[in-house]
Tab-separated table of C-alpha atoms in Angstrom:
chain	number	residue	atom	x	y	z
I	1344	MET	CA	-48.678	15.651	5.857
I	1345	SER	CA	-48.015	19.268	6.847
I	1346	ASP	CA	-44.593	18.255	8.244
I	1347	ILE	CA	-43.694	16.741	4.876
I	1348	LEU	CA	-44.871	19.847	3.011
I	1349	LYS	CA	-42.753	21.964	5.367
I	1350	GLU	CA	-39.725	19.775	4.576
I	1351	VAL	CA	-40.364	20.172	0.844
I	1352	SER	CA	-40.789	23.937	1.247
I	1353	ASN	CA	-37.505	24.138	3.149
I	1354	LYS	CA	-35.781	22.108	0.413
I	1355	VAL	CA	-37.167	24.444	-2.276
I	1356	ILE	CA	-35.828	27.444	-0.349
I	1357	GLU	CA	-32.450	25.725	0.097
I	1358	ASN	CA	-32.241	24.897	-3.625
I	1359	ASP	CA	-33.226	28.467	-4.577
I	1360	GLY	CA	-30.334	29.705	-2.458
I	1361	ILE	CA	-27.921	27.335	-4.200
I	1362	TRP	CA	-29.133	27.522	-7.802
I	1363	GLY	CA	-31.202	30.700	-8.090
I	1364	HIS	CA	-33.752	31.082	-10.897
I	1365	GLU	CA	-31.743	32.217	-13.925
I	1366	SER	CA	-31.158	28.749	-15.419
I	1367	ASP	CA	-34.676	27.693	-14.464
I	1368	ASP	CA	-36.148	30.580	-16.440
I	1369	THR	CA	-33.735	30.700	-19.395
I	1370	LYS	CA	-32.329	27.205	-20.019
I	1371	ASN	CA	-34.393	24.503	-18.335
I	1372	ASP	CA	-36.955	23.314	-20.869
I	1373	PRO	CA	-39.381	20.441	-20.123
I	1374	PHE	CA	-36.907	17.819	-21.365
I	1375	LEU	CA	-34.164	19.097	-19.078
I	1376	TRP	CA	-36.548	19.285	-16.111
I	1377	MET	CA	-37.598	15.674	-16.674
I	1378	GLY	CA	-33.945	14.607	-16.883
I	1379	VAL	CA	-33.211	16.269	-13.558
I	1380	ILE	CA	-36.309	14.691	-12.001
I	1381	ALA	CA	-35.343	11.231	-13.318
I	1382	ARG	CA	-31.770	11.555	-12.029
I	1383	THR	CA	-32.884	12.940	-8.670
I	1384	SER	CA	-35.596	10.351	-8.121
I	1385	SER	CA	-33.315	7.407	-8.908
I	1386	SER	CA	-30.158	8.566	-7.123
I	1387	TRP	CA	-30.740	6.193	-4.213
I	1388	MET	CA	-30.917	3.020	-6.370
I	1389	ALA	CA	-27.312	1.781	-6.202
I	1390	GLY	CA	-26.422	-1.775	-5.330
I	1391	GLU	CA	-28.834	-3.066	-2.755
I	1392	TYR	CA	-32.004	-5.124	-3.153
I	1393	GLU	CA	-34.848	-5.863	-0.755
I	1394	PRO	CA	-34.935	-5.955	2.140
I	1395	PHE	CA	-33.400	-2.505	2.214
I	1396	SER	CA	-31.251	-1.245	5.047
I	1397	LYS	CA	-32.426	1.729	7.099
I	1398	GLU	CA	-29.734	3.826	5.403
I	1399	ARG	CA	-31.031	2.887	1.936
I	1400	VAL	CA	-34.629	3.722	2.934
I	1401	ASP	CA	-33.397	7.057	4.327
I	1402	ALA	CA	-31.630	7.686	1.000
I	1403	PHE	CA	-34.874	6.864	-0.864
I	1404	ARG	CA	-36.813	9.297	1.343
I	1405	ALA	CA	-34.226	12.029	0.769
I	1406	ALA	CA	-34.383	11.419	-2.993
I	1407	MET	CA	-38.175	11.749	-2.953
I	1408	LEU	CA	-37.885	15.008	-0.992
I	1409	ASP	CA	-35.375	16.317	-3.543
I	1410	THR	CA	-37.611	15.185	-6.413
I	1411	ALA	CA	-40.614	17.014	-4.970
I	1412	ALA	CA	-38.524	20.183	-4.617
I	1413	VAL	CA	-37.317	19.957	-8.235
I	1414	ALA	CA	-40.873	19.423	-9.517
I	1415	ILE	CA	-42.031	22.485	-7.585
I	1416	ALA	CA	-39.140	24.512	-9.025
I	1417	ALA	CA	-40.261	23.549	-12.541
I	1418	ILE	CA	-43.833	24.646	-11.821
I	1419	GLU	CA	-42.652	27.893	-10.215
I	1420	SER	CA	-40.465	28.627	-13.247
I	1421	ILE	CA	-43.404	28.216	-15.633
I	1422	ASP	CA	-45.607	30.437	-13.491
I	1423	ARG	CA	-42.881	33.078	-13.041
I	1424	GLN	CA	-42.117	33.240	-16.773
I	1425	ARG	CA	-45.768	33.488	-17.740
I	1426	GLU	CA	-46.367	36.182	-15.143
I	1427	ASN	CA	-43.351	38.212	-16.339
I	1428	ASN	CA	-43.453	37.529	-20.094
I	1429	GLY	CA	-46.852	36.057	-20.912
I	1430	VAL	CA	-45.172	32.813	-22.094
I	1431	THR	CA	-42.232	30.607	-21.185
I	1432	PHE	CA	-39.046	30.832	-23.258
I	1433	PHE	CA	-39.816	27.365	-24.684
I	1434	GLU	CA	-43.525	27.956	-25.290
I	1435	GLU	CA	-45.054	28.700	-28.655
I	1436	GLU	CA	-46.657	32.123	-28.698
I	1437	THR	CA	-50.182	32.211	-30.047
I	1438	THR	CA	-51.622	35.240	-31.722
């Protein structure tokens, strides 16, 4: 499992380099995150039915790796916003 976690970590780092954190922390609310996760997790599902070709299984694996990285980005964004601001931009402040 540690090899898989390393792959996910590398994907998170790659995505951070591409996308940064600004949109994550200022625009991506839970509904948007779930939309991205749904799109990412289902990107491999075009055309072919079981039994799947090796290429289709590889595409499924890549989609799951991408999905894990997006889910981690969502969690990191929540934690980063709370650490910096006490709440997320989409979170109700309690008094």
